[in-house]
mmCIF file of C-alpha atoms and ligand atoms in Angstrom:
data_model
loop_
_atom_site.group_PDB
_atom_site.id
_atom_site.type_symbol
_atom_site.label_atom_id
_atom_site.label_comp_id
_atom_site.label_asym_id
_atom_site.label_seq_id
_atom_site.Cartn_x
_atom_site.Cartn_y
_atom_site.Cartn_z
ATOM 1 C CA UNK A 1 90.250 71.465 19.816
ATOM 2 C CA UNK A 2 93.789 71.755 17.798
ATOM 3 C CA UNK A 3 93.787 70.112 14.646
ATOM 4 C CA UNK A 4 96.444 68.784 11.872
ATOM 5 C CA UNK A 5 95.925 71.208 8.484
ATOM 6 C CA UNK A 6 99.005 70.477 7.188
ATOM 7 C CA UNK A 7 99.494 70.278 3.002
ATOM 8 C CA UNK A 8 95.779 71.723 3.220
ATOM 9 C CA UNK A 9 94.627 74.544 0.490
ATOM 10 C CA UNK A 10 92.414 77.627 2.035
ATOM 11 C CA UNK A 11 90.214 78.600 -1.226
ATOM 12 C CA UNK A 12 87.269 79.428 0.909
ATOM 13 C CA UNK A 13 86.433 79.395 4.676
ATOM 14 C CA UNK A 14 83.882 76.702 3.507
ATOM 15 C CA UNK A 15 86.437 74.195 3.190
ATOM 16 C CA UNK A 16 87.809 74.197 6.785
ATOM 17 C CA UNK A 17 85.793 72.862 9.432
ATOM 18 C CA UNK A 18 84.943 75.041 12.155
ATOM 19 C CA UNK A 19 87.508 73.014 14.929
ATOM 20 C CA UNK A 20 90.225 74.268 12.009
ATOM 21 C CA UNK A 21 89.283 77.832 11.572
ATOM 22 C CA UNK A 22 89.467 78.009 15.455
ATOM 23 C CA UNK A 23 92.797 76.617 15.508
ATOM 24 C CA UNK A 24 93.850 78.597 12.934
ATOM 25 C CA UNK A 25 92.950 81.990 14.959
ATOM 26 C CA UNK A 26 94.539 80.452 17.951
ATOM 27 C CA UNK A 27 97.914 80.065 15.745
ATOM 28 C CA UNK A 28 97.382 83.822 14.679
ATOM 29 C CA UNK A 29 96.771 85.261 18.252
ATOM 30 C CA UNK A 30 100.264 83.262 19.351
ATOM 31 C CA UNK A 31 101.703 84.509 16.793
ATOM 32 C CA UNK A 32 100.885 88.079 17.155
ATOM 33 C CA UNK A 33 102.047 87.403 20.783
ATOM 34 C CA UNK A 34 105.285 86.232 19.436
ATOM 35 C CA UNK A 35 106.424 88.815 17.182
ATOM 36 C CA UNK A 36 104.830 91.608 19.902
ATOM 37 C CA UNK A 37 107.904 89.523 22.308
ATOM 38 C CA UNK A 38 109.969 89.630 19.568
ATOM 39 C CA UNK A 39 110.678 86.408 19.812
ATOM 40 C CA UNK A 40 111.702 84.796 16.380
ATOM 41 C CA UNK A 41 109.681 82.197 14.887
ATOM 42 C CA UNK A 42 110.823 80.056 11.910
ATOM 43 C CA UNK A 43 108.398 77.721 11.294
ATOM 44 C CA UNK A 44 109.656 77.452 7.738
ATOM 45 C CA UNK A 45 112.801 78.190 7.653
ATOM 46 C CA UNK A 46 114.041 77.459 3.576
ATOM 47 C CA UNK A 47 110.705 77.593 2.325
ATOM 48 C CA UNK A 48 109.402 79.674 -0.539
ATOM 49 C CA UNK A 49 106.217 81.119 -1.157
ATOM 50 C CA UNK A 50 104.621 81.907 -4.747
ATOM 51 C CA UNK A 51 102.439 84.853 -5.234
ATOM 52 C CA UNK A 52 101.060 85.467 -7.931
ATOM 53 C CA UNK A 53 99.358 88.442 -8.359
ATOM 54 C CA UNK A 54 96.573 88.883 -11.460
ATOM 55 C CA UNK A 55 95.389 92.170 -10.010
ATOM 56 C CA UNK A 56 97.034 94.781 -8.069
ATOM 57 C CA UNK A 57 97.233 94.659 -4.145
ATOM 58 C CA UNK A 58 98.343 96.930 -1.186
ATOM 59 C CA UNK A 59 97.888 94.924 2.027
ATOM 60 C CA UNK A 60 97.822 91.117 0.601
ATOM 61 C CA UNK A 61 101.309 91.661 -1.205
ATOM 62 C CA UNK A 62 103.040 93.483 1.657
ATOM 63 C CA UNK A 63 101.379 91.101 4.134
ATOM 64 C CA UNK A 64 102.084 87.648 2.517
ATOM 65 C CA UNK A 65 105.827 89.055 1.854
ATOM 66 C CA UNK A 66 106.318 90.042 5.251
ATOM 67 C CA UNK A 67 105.012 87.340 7.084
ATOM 68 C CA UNK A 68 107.202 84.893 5.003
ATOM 69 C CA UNK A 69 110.020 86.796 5.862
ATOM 70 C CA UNK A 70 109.289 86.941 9.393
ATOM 71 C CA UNK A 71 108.544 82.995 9.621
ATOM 72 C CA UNK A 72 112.099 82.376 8.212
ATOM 73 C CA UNK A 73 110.945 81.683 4.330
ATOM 74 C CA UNK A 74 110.824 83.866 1.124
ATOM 75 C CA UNK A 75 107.959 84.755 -0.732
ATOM 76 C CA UNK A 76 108.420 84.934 -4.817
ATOM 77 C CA UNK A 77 106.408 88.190 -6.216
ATOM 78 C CA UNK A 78 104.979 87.402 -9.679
ATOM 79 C CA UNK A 79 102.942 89.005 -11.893
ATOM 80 C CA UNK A 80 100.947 87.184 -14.268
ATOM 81 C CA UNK A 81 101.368 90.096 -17.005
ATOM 82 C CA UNK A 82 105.067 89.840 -16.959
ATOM 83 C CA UNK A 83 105.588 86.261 -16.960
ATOM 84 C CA UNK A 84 104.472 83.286 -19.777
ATOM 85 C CA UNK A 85 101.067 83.036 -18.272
ATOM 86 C CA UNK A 86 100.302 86.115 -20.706
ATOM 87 C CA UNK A 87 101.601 83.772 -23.118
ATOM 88 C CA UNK A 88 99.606 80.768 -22.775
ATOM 89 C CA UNK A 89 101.010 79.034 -19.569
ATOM 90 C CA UNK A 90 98.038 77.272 -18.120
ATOM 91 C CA UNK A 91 96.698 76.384 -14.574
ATOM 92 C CA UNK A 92 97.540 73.368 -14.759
ATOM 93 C CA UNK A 93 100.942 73.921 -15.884
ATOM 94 C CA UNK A 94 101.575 76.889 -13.270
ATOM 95 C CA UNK A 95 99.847 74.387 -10.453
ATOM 96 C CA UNK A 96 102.040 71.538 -11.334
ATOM 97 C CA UNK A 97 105.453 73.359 -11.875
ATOM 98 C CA UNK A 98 105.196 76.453 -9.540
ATOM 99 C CA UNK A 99 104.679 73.031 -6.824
ATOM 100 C CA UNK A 100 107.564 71.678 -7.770
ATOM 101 C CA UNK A 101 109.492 74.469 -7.127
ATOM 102 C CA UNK A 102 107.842 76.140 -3.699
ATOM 103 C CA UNK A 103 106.107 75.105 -0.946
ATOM 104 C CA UNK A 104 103.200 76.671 -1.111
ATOM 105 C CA UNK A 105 101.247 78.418 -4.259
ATOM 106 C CA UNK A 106 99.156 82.042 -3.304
ATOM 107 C CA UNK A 107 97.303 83.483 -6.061
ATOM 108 C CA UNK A 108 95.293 86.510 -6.458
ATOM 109 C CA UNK A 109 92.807 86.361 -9.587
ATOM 110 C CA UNK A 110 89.575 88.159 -9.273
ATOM 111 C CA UNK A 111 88.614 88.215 -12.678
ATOM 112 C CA UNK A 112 84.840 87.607 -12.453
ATOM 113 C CA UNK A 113 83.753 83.854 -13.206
ATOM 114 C CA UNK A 114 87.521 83.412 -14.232
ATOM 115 C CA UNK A 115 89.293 83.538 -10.601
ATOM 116 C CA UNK A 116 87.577 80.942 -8.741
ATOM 117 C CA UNK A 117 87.824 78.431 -11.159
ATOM 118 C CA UNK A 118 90.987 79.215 -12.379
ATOM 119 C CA UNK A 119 92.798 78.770 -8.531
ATOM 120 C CA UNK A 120 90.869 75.541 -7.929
ATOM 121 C CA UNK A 121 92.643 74.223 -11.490
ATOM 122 C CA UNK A 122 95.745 75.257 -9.866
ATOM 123 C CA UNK A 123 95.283 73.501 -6.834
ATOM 124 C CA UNK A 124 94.074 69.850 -8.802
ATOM 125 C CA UNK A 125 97.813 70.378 -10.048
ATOM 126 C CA UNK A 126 99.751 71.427 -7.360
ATOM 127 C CA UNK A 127 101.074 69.181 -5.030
ATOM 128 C CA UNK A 128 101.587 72.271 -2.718
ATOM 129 C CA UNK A 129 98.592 73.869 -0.401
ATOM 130 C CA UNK A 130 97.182 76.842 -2.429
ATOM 131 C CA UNK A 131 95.813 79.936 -0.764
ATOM 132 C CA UNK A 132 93.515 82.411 -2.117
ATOM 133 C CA UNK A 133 94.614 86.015 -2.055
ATOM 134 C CA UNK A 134 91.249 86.697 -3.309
ATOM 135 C CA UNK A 135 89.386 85.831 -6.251
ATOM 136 C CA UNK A 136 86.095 86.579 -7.768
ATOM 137 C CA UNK A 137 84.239 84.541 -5.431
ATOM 138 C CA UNK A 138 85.870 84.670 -1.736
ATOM 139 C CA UNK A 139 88.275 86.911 0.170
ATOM 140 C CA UNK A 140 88.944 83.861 2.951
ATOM 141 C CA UNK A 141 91.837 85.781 4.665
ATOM 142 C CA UNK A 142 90.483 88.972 4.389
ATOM 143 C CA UNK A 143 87.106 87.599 6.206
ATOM 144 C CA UNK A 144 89.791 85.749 8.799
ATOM 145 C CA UNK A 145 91.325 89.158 9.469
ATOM 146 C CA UNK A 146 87.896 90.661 10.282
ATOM 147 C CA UNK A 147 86.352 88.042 12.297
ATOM 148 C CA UNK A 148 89.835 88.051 14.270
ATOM 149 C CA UNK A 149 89.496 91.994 15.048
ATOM 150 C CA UNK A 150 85.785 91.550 15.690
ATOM 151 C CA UNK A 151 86.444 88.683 18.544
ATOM 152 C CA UNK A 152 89.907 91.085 19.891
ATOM 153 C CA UNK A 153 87.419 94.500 20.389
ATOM 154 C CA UNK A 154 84.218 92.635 21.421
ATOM 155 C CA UNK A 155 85.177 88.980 22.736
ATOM 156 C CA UNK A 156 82.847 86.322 22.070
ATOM 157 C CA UNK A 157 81.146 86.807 18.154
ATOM 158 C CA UNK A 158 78.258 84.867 18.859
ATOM 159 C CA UNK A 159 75.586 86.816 19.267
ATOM 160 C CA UNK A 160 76.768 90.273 18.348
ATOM 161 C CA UNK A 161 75.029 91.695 15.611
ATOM 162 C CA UNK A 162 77.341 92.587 12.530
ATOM 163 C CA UNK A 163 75.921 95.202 9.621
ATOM 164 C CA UNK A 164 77.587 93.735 6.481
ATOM 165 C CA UNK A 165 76.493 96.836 4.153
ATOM 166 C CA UNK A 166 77.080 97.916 0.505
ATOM 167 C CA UNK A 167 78.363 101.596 0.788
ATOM 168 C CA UNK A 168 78.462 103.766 -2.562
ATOM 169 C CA UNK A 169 81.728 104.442 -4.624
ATOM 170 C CA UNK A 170 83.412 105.868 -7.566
ATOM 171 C CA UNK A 171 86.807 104.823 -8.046
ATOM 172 C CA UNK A 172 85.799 101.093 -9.924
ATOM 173 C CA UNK A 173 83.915 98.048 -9.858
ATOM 174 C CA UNK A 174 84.590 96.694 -6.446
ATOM 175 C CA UNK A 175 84.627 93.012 -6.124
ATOM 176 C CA UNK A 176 81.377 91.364 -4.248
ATOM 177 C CA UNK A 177 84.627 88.692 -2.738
ATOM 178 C CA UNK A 178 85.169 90.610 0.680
ATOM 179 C CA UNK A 179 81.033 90.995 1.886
ATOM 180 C CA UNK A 180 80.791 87.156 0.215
ATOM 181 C CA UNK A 181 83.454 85.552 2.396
ATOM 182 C CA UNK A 182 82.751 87.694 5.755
ATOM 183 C CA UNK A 183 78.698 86.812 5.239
ATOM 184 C CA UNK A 184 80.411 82.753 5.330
ATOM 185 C CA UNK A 185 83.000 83.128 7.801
ATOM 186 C CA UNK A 186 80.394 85.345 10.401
ATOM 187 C CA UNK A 187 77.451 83.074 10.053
ATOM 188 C CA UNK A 188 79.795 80.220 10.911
ATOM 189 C CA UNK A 189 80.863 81.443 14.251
ATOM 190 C CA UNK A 190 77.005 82.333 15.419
ATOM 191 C CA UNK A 191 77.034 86.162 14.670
ATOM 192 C CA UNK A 192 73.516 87.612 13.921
ATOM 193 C CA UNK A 193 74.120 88.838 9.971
ATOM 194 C CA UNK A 194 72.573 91.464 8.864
ATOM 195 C CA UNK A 195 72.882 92.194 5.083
ATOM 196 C CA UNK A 196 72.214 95.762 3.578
ATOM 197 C CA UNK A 197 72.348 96.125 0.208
ATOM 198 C CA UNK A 198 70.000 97.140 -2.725
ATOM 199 C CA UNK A 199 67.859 95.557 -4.992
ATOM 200 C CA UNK A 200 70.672 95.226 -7.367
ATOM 201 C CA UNK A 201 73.555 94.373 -5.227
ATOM 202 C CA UNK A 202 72.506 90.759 -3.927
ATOM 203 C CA UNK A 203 75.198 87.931 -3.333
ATOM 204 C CA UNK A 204 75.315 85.297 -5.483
ATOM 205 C CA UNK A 205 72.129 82.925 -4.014
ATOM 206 C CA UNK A 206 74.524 79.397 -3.205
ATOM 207 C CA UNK A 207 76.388 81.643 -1.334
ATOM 208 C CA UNK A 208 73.021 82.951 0.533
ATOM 209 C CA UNK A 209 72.442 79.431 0.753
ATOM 210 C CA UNK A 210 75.859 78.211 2.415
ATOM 211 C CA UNK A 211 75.677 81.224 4.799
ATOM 212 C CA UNK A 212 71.997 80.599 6.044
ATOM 213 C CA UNK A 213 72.714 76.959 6.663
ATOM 214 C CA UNK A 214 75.905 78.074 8.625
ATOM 215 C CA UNK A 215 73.478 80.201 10.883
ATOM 216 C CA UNK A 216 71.254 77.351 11.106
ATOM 217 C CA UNK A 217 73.986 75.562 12.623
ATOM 218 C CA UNK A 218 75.925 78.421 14.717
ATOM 219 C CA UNK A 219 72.878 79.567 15.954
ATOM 220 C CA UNK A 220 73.096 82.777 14.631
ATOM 221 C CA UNK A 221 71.194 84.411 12.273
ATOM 222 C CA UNK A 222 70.803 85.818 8.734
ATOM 223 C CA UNK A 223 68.353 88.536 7.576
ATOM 224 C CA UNK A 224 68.942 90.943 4.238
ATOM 225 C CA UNK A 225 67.541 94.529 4.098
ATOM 226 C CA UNK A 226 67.490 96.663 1.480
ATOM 227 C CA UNK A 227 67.853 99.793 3.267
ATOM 228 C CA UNK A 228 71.186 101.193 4.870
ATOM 229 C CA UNK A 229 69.681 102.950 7.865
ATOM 230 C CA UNK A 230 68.087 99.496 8.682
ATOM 231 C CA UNK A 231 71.316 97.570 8.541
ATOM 232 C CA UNK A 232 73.076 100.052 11.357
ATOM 233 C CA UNK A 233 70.726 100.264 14.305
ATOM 234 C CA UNK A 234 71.613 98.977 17.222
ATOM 235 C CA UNK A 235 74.607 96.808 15.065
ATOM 236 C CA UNK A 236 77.713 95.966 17.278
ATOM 237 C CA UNK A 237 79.763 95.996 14.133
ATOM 238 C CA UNK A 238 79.496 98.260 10.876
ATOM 239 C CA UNK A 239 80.927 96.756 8.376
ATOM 240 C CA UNK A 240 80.089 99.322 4.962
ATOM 241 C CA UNK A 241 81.765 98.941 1.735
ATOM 242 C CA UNK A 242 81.246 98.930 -2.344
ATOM 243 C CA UNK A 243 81.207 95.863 -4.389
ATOM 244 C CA UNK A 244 79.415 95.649 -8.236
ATOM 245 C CA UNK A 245 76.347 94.576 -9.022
ATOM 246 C CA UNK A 246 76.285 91.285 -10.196
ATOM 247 C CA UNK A 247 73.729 91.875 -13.196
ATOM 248 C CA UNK A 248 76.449 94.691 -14.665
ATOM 249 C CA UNK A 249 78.577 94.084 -18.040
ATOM 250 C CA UNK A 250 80.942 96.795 -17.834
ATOM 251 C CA UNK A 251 82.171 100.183 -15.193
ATOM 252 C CA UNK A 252 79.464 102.129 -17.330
ATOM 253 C CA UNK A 253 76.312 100.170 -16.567
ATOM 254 C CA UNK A 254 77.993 99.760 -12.951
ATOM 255 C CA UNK A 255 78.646 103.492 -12.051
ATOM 256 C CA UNK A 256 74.882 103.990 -13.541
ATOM 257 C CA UNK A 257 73.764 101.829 -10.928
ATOM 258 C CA UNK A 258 75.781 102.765 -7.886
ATOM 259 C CA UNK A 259 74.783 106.359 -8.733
ATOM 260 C CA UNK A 260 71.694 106.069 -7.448
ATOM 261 C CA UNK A 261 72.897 104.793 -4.185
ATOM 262 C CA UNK A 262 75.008 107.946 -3.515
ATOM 263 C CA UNK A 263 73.645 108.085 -0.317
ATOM 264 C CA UNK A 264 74.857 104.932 0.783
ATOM 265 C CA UNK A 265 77.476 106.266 3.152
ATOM 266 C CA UNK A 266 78.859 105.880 6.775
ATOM 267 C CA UNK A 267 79.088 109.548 8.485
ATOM 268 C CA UNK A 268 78.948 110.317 12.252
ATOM 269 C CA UNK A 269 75.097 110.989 11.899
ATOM 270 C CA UNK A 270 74.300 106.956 10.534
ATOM 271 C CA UNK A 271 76.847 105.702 12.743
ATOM 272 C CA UNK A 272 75.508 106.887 15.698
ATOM 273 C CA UNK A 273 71.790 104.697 14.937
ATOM 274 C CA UNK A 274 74.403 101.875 15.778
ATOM 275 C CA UNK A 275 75.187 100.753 18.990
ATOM 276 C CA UNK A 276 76.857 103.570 20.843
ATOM 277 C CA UNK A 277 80.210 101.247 21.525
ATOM 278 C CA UNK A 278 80.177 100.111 17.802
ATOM 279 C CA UNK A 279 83.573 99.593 15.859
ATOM 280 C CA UNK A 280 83.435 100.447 11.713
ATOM 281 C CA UNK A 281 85.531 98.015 10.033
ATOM 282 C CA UNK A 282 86.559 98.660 6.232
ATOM 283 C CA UNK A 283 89.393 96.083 4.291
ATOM 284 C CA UNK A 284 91.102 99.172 2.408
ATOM 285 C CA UNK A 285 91.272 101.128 0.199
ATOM 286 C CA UNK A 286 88.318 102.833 1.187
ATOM 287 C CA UNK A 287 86.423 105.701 -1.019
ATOM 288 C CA UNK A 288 86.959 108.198 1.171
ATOM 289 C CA UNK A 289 83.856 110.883 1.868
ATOM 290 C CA UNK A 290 82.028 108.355 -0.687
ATOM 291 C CA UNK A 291 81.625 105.118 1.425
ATOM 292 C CA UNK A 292 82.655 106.612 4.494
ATOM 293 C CA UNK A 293 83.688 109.931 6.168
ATOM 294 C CA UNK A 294 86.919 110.947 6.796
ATOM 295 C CA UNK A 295 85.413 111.277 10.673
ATOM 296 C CA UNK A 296 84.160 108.114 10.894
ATOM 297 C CA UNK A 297 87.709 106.181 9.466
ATOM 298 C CA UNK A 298 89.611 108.502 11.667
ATOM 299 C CA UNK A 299 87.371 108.444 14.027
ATOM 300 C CA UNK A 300 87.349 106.607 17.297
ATOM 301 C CA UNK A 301 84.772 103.754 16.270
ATOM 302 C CA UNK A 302 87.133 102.910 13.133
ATOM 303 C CA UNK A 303 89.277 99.872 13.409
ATOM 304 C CA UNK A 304 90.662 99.789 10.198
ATOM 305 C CA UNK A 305 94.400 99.531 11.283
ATOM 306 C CA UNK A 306 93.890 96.579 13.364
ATOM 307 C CA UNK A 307 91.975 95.199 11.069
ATOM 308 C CA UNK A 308 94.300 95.791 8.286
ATOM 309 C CA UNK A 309 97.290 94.175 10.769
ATOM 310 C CA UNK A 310 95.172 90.691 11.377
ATOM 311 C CA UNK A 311 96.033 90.357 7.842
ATOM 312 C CA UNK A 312 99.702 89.375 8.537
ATOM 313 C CA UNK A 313 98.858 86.968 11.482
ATOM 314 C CA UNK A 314 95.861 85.195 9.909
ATOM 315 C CA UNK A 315 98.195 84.337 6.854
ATOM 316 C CA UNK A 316 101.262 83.648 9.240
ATOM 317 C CA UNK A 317 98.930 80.993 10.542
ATOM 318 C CA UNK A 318 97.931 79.590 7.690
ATOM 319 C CA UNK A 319 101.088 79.134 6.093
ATOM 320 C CA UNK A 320 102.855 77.972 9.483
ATOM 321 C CA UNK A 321 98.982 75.544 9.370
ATOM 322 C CA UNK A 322 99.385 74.095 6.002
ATOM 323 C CA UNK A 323 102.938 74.372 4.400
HETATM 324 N N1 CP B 401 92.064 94.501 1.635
HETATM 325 C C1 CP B 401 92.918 94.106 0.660
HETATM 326 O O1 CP B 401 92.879 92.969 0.192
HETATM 327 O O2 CP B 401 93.842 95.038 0.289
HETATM 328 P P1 CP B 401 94.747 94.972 -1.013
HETATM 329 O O3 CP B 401 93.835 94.947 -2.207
HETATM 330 O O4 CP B 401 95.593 96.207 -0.963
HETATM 331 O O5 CP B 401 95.599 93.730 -0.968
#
């Protein structure tokens, strides 16, 4: 069923029912058939985009920009460090003027118990959709992206089994957003979740909550295990990366913890106690030879550059969807 998002925000998969999300991957796949034909598509044609960026980004940026471009709009880079927001411009203020000026508001703030809250004040101001380029909380188009490659390299999601696993690294506090919003987005679309993580790296429990009652009603499944062998046999999907433990006050006390988790990796040896046609997914930038091998990302399981091009359709969709 294809239904009307328009002047909608996208702060979390949970806000879009599941008739939306599937019309917003059916957008995404004709769009990726439409660019692949080169055939133009300006579906806003004069419109801007905002981004504003709190925290720095590779894909989201690039992605977001180009897919504006390529839809016949403009997408406005900002920083919050080099504008008056370091100066005491609030949410509202940004929500209610940024709106006045574009047609759609995407913010990246994953500042932990700051981000969340601090988009969803945007949005009560805006009169624009808002979309969230991640925050502390949720990674929506990230998880859109991933369930998009999953259902392109093994068809129907229901019913595969997908390892959602912390992975040990060294580089800095990851953010617990990405394995929070794929956890939502998988259990809605009846994949059997299996979450490996230890003691200290739980999600936060109402997002537990929302995900188990998504599997209640997708039919799938949601189990936790605490140890990373457990999480990869027999998985369809291996899905291994780093995020901070929610207990920890500062990259200290966090690379304490992680340390004794070193061993928390993907190689070709753990991979192969997954399903021998698996695919290893990763959102980038990856650890490298910490959370995974350099074999296994350039391997021929790893999907990563697929998965990292989903980012530009899902997006495309959603602002072609909603602005
Ligand atoms: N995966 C992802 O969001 O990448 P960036 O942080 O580079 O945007």
């Amino acid at each position: 069923m294809i239904t009307d998002v328009r002047g909608r925000d996208l702060i979390t998969t949970q806000d879009w029912s599941v008739e939306e999300l599937e019309t917003l991957f059916a957008a995404a796949k004709h769009l990726k058939l439409q660019q692949a034909m080169g055939e133009p598509h300006p579906l806003l044609r004069d419109k801007v985009l905002t981004m504003l960026f709190f925290f720095s980004s590779t894909r989201t940026r690039a992605s977001f920009e180009a897919g504006m471009a390529q839809l016949g709009g403009h997408a406005m880079f900002m920083e919050a460090k080099s504008t008056q927001i370091s100066h005491g411009d609030t949410a509202k203020e940004i929500g209610d003027i940024l709106g006045r000026y574009t047609s759609g508001l995407a913010i990246r703030n994953v500042d932990w118990g700051v981000g969340n809250n601090y988009i969803r004040e945007v949005a009560k101001a805006s009169r624009v959709p808002v979309l969230n380029m991640q925050c502390d909380r949720y990674h929506p188009f990230q998880a859109l992206a991933d369930v998009m490659t999953i259902m392109e390299k093994k068809g129907d999601p229901r019913h595969l089994t997908l390892d959602v696993s912390y992975a040990h690294a060294a580089s800095y506090q990851k953010p617990i957003s990405v394995a929070q919003s794929l956890v939502l987005l998988a259990t809605r679309f009846g994949m059997k979740v299996r979450l490996a993580r230890p003691p200290e790296f739980a999600l936060e429990e109402d997002i537990m909550a929302q995900a188990a009652a998504n599997a209640r009603a997708s039919g799938g499944t949601l189990d936790v295990v605490e140890s990373f062998e457990d999480g990869l046999g027999g998985a369809d999907v291996v899905y291994a990366k780093s995020w901070g433990a929610l207990t920890t006050v500062s990259e200290e006390e966090s690379a304490d913890i992680s340390g004794r988790y070193t061993n928390w990796m993907v190689d070709a040896e753990r991979l192969a106690m997954a399903d021998p046609k698996a695919i290893y997914m990763h959102p980038l930038p990856a650890d490298r030879n910490l959370e995974v091998s350099d074999e296994v990302i350039d391997g021929s399981h790893s999907v990563v550059y697929d998965q990292a091009e989903n980012r530009l359709h899902v997006q495309k969709a959603a602002m072609a969807l909603t602005m």
